[in-house]
CSV table of C-alpha atoms and ligand atoms in Angstrom, one decimal:
chain,number,residue,atom,x,y,z
A,284,MET,CA,49.9,0.5,-5.1
A,285,PRO,CA,49.2,-3.2,-5.7
A,286,ASN,CA,47.4,-4.0,-8.9
A,287,ASN,CA,45.4,-7.1,-8.1
A,288,PHE,CA,42.4,-5.8,-6.2
A,289,ASP,CA,39.0,-7.4,-6.3
A,290,VAL,CA,37.4,-4.0,-6.7
A,291,ILE,CA,38.8,-0.6,-7.8
A,292,ILE,CA,36.6,2.5,-7.0
A,293,VAL,CA,37.2,5.8,-8.7
A,294,GLY,CA,36.4,8.9,-6.6
A,295,GLY,CA,36.8,9.4,-2.9
A,296,GLY,CA,33.6,11.3,-2.1
A,297,VAL,CA,30.8,10.1,0.2
A,298,VAL,CA,29.7,7.6,-2.4
A,299,GLY,CA,33.1,6.1,-3.2
A,300,LEU,CA,34.3,6.0,0.4
A,301,THR,CA,31.1,4.4,1.7
A,302,ILE,CA,31.1,1.7,-0.9
A,303,ALA,CA,34.8,1.1,-0.4
A,304,ARG,CA,34.4,0.6,3.3
A,305,ARG,CA,31.4,-1.7,2.9
A,306,LEU,CA,33.1,-3.9,0.3
A,307,SER,CA,36.3,-4.1,2.3
A,308,LEU,CA,34.4,-5.1,5.4
A,309,SER,CA,32.7,-7.9,3.4
A,310,GLY,CA,36.1,-9.4,2.6
A,311,ARG,CA,37.0,-7.9,-0.8
A,312,SER,CA,40.4,-6.2,-1.4
A,313,VAL,CA,39.5,-2.7,-2.4
A,314,GLY,CA,41.6,0.0,-4.1
A,315,LEU,CA,40.3,3.6,-4.3
A,316,LEU,CA,41.6,6.1,-6.8
A,317,GLU,CA,41.2,9.8,-6.0
A,318,LYS,CA,42.5,12.5,-8.3
A,319,GLY,CA,42.8,15.1,-5.6
A,320,ALA,CA,42.1,14.7,-1.9
A,321,CYS,CA,39.3,12.5,-0.6
A,322,GLY,CA,36.1,14.3,0.5
A,323,GLN,CA,37.0,17.8,-0.7
A,324,GLU,CA,34.4,18.1,-3.6
A,325,ALA,CA,30.6,18.0,-3.5
A,326,SER,CA,30.6,15.8,-0.4
A,327,TRP,CA,32.5,18.5,1.6
A,328,SER,CA,30.4,21.5,0.4
A,329,GLY,CA,27.0,19.8,0.8
A,330,ALA,CA,24.8,21.1,3.5
A,331,GLY,CA,24.4,17.7,5.1
A,332,VAL,CA,20.6,17.8,5.1
A,333,LEU,CA,19.1,14.3,4.8
A,334,THR,CA,15.6,14.6,3.6
A,335,PRO,CA,12.8,12.1,2.9
A,336,THR,CA,11.2,12.0,-0.5
A,337,ASN,CA,7.8,13.5,-1.4
A,338,PRO,CA,5.4,11.7,1.0
A,339,HIS,CA,2.9,11.1,-1.8
A,340,ARG,CA,5.4,8.8,-3.6
A,341,GLN,CA,5.1,5.1,-3.3
A,342,ASP,CA,7.5,3.9,-6.1
A,343,SER,CA,10.6,1.7,-5.6
A,344,LEU,CA,13.0,4.7,-5.7
A,345,HIS,CA,11.1,6.3,-2.9
A,346,ARG,CA,11.3,3.1,-0.8
A,347,PHE,CA,15.0,2.7,-1.6
A,348,ARG,CA,15.7,6.3,-0.5
A,349,MET,CA,13.6,6.0,2.6
A,350,ARG,CA,15.4,2.8,3.5
A,351,GLY,CA,18.7,4.6,3.0
A,352,LEU,CA,17.6,7.5,5.2
A,353,GLY,CA,16.6,5.0,7.9
A,354,LEU,CA,20.1,3.4,7.9
A,355,TYR,CA,22.0,6.6,8.0
A,356,GLY,CA,22.1,6.9,11.8
A,357,ASP,CA,23.5,3.4,12.2
A,358,LEU,CA,26.1,4.0,9.5
A,359,CYS,CA,27.3,7.2,11.3
A,360,ALA,CA,27.4,5.3,14.6
A,361,GLU,CA,29.6,2.6,13.0
A,362,ILE,CA,32.1,4.9,11.4
A,363,ARG,CA,32.3,7.0,14.6
A,364,GLU,CA,33.2,3.9,16.4
A,365,GLU,CA,35.8,2.8,13.7
A,366,SER,CA,37.4,6.3,13.2
A,367,GLY,CA,36.9,8.1,16.5
A,368,ILE,CA,35.4,11.0,14.6
A,369,ASP,CA,31.7,11.9,15.1
A,370,PRO,CA,29.8,12.9,11.9
A,371,GLU,CA,27.3,14.6,14.2
A,372,TYR,CA,24.2,12.8,12.8
A,373,GLU,CA,21.1,14.1,14.3
A,374,GLN,CA,17.5,13.4,13.4
A,375,CYS,CA,16.6,17.0,14.0
A,376,GLY,CA,13.4,17.2,11.9
A,377,GLU,CA,12.6,20.0,9.5
A,378,LEU,CA,10.2,22.9,10.1
A,379,SER,CA,8.8,24.8,7.0
A,380,LEU,CA,7.0,28.0,7.9
A,381,LEU,CA,3.4,28.4,6.5
A,382,LEU,CA,2.7,32.0,5.7
A,383,SER,CA,-1.0,31.8,4.7
A,384,GLU,CA,-4.1,29.6,5.0
A,385,HIS,CA,-3.4,28.6,1.4
A,386,GLU,CA,0.0,27.2,2.4
A,387,VAL,CA,-1.6,25.4,5.3
A,388,SER,CA,-4.1,23.7,3.0
A,389,MET,CA,-1.3,22.8,0.6
A,390,ALA,CA,0.7,21.2,3.4
A,391,GLU,CA,-2.2,19.2,5.0
A,392,PRO,CA,-2.3,16.5,2.3
A,393,ASP,CA,1.4,15.7,3.1
A,394,ALA,CA,0.5,14.9,6.7
A,395,ARG,CA,-2.5,12.8,5.6
A,396,ALA,CA,-0.4,10.9,3.1
A,397,VAL,CA,1.8,9.4,6.0
A,398,ALA,CA,-0.9,9.4,8.7
A,399,ASP,CA,-0.6,5.6,8.9
A,400,GLN,CA,3.1,5.9,9.9
A,401,ALA,CA,4.7,7.0,13.1
A,402,MET,CA,8.0,7.8,14.6
A,403,PRO,CA,9.4,5.3,17.2
A,404,ASP,CA,8.0,7.5,20.0
A,405,GLY,CA,4.5,7.4,18.3
A,406,LYS,CA,4.6,11.0,17.1
A,407,PRO,CA,3.4,11.6,13.5
A,408,VAL,CA,6.0,11.6,10.7
A,409,ILE,CA,4.6,14.8,9.3
A,410,GLU,CA,2.6,17.2,11.4
A,411,ILE,CA,1.0,20.5,10.7
A,412,ILE,CA,1.8,22.7,13.8
A,413,ARG,CA,-0.8,25.4,14.4
A,414,PRO,CA,0.2,28.8,15.6
A,415,ASP,CA,-0.5,28.3,19.3
A,416,ALA,CA,1.6,25.1,19.5
A,417,LEU,CA,4.3,26.6,17.3
A,418,ARG,CA,4.8,29.4,19.8
A,419,ASP,CA,5.6,26.7,22.4
A,420,LEU,CA,7.8,24.7,20.0
A,421,ALA,CA,9.7,27.6,18.6
A,422,PRO,CA,9.1,30.8,20.6
A,423,TRP,CA,11.9,32.7,18.7
A,424,LEU,CA,9.9,32.6,15.4
A,425,MET,CA,7.9,35.6,14.1
A,426,THR,CA,4.3,35.6,15.5
A,427,ASP,CA,2.2,36.2,12.4
A,428,LEU,CA,2.6,32.7,11.0
A,429,PHE,CA,-0.3,30.4,10.0
A,430,GLY,CA,1.6,27.4,11.3
A,431,ALA,CA,4.5,25.1,10.2
A,432,ARG,CA,5.0,21.8,8.5
A,433,LEU,CA,7.1,19.6,10.7
A,434,VAL,CA,8.8,16.6,9.0
A,435,ARG,CA,10.3,14.5,11.8
A,436,THR,CA,12.3,12.1,9.6
A,437,THR,CA,14.6,14.8,8.2
A,438,ALA,CA,18.1,14.5,9.6
A,439,GLN,CA,21.5,16.2,9.3
A,440,VAL,CA,25.2,15.4,9.4
A,441,ARG,CA,28.3,17.7,9.5
A,442,ASN,CA,29.8,17.0,6.1
A,443,PRO,CA,33.5,17.6,6.8
A,444,ARG,CA,33.3,15.4,9.9
A,445,LEU,CA,31.4,12.7,7.9
A,446,MET,CA,34.1,12.7,5.3
A,447,ALA,CA,36.9,12.5,7.9
A,448,ALA,CA,35.1,9.7,9.7
A,449,LEU,CA,34.5,7.8,6.4
A,450,TYR,CA,38.2,8.2,5.5
A,451,GLY,CA,39.3,6.9,8.9
A,452,ALA,CA,36.9,4.0,8.7
A,453,CYS,CA,38.2,3.1,5.2
A,454,GLU,CA,41.8,3.2,6.5
A,455,LYS,CA,40.8,0.9,9.4
A,456,ALA,CA,39.1,-1.4,6.9
A,457,ARG,CA,42.4,-1.6,4.9
A,458,VAL,CA,41.0,0.1,1.8
A,459,VAL,CA,44.1,1.1,-0.2
A,460,ILE,CA,43.6,4.8,-1.1
A,461,HIS,CA,45.8,6.3,-3.8
B,360,LIG,C1,26.4,23.2,-2.4
B,360,LIG,C2,25.9,21.8,-2.3
B,360,LIG,C3,25.0,21.5,-1.3
B,360,LIG,C4,24.5,20.2,-1.2
B,360,LIG,N1,23.6,19.9,-0.2
B,360,LIG,C5,23.2,18.6,0.0
B,360,LIG,C6,22.4,18.3,1.1
B,360,LIG,O1,22.1,19.1,1.9
B,360,LIG,N2,22.0,17.0,1.2
B,360,LIG,C7,22.3,16.0,0.3
B,360,LIG,O2,21.9,14.9,0.4
B,360,LIG,N3,23.1,16.3,-0.8
B,360,LIG,C8,23.5,17.6,-0.9
B,360,LIG,N4,24.3,17.9,-2.0
B,360,LIG,C9,24.7,16.8,-2.9
B,360,LIG,C10,25.8,15.9,-2.3
B,360,LIG,O3,26.8,16.7,-1.8
B,360,LIG,C11,26.3,15.0,-3.5
B,360,LIG,O4,25.2,14.3,-4.0
B,360,LIG,C12,27.3,14.0,-2.9
B,360,LIG,O5,28.3,14.7,-2.2
B,360,LIG,C13,27.9,13.3,-4.1
B,360,LIG,O6,28.9,12.5,-3.6
B,360,LIG,P1,30.0,11.9,-4.6
B,360,LIG,O7,30.8,11.0,-3.8
B,360,LIG,O8,29.2,11.2,-5.8
B,360,LIG,O9,30.7,13.1,-5.3
B,360,LIG,P2,32.0,13.9,-4.8
B,360,LIG,O10,31.9,14.3,-3.3
B,360,LIG,O11,32.1,15.1,-5.7
B,360,LIG,O12,33.2,12.9,-5.0
B,360,LIG,C14,33.7,12.6,-6.2
B,360,LIG,C15,35.2,12.4,-6.1
B,360,LIG,O13,35.7,11.9,-7.3
B,360,LIG,C16,36.9,12.5,-7.6
B,360,LIG,N5,37.1,12.3,-9.0
B,360,LIG,C17,36.4,12.8,-10.1
B,360,LIG,N6,36.9,12.4,-11.2
B,360,LIG,C18,37.9,11.6,-11.0
B,360,LIG,C19,38.8,10.8,-11.8
B,360,LIG,N7,38.7,10.8,-13.1
B,360,LIG,N8,39.8,10.1,-11.1
B,360,LIG,C20,39.8,10.1,-9.8
B,360,LIG,N9,39.0,10.8,-9.0
B,360,LIG,C21,38.1,11.5,-9.6
B,360,LIG,C22,36.7,13.9,-7.2
B,360,LIG,O14,37.9,14.5,-6.9
B,360,LIG,C23,35.9,13.7,-5.9
B,360,LIG,O15,36.7,13.7,-4.7
B,360,LIG,C24,24.9,19.2,-2.1
B,360,LIG,C25,25.8,19.5,-3.1
B,360,LIG,C26,26.3,20.8,-3.2
B,360,LIG,C27,27.4,21.1,-4.3
């Protein structure tokens, strides 16, 4: 392995591989050191659920994380193109079941907190789905529910595929992995 890189990254999980690819694409020579095999630790075992932060937060970490969440789909499209492996990114949304009127009243402020935002198709970011509508949306669910909290910004990836795609994209970007 050459020893005159611009940047050396230690660890070939989702964090290390993503940074390595980006730096290499921006013109730096990048070496990545992995003690075992890339993408076999936390980044492999994770569930791949990409969740927004608490809708009541407005701080800079919240904005940073929401920006990252918004960029994930494009990142997955890029590495799919570069590697030929599809990480299976899907903005699937997240449905939390509400089992009492109390749970409905606890969830309603979440929807109100982001009422001024909308998905690209105009639908609310968070919506409280009442039982009648829920039966249409998810007819396989139990029937004695008080509703559900739908968070449309939640997405998912298939972690092993994400790691393989990132690895392939790093190789294509000429990251030297050791
Ligand atoms: C069971 C589980 C479920 C999860 N579910 C989710 C989820 O649904 N959504 C979500 O966003 N997050 C989830 N996470 C968290 C997510 O997986 C981690 O935040 C993420 O994978 C961390 O990535 P990483 O690259 O920092 O770490 P890792 O993937 O662990 O990569 C670190 C790498 O560094 C290497 N390394 C360590 N020390 C050295 C060294 N000294 N020299 C060389 N290499 C070294 C390791 O071998 C490893 O390959 C989950 C985690 C777990 C464990």
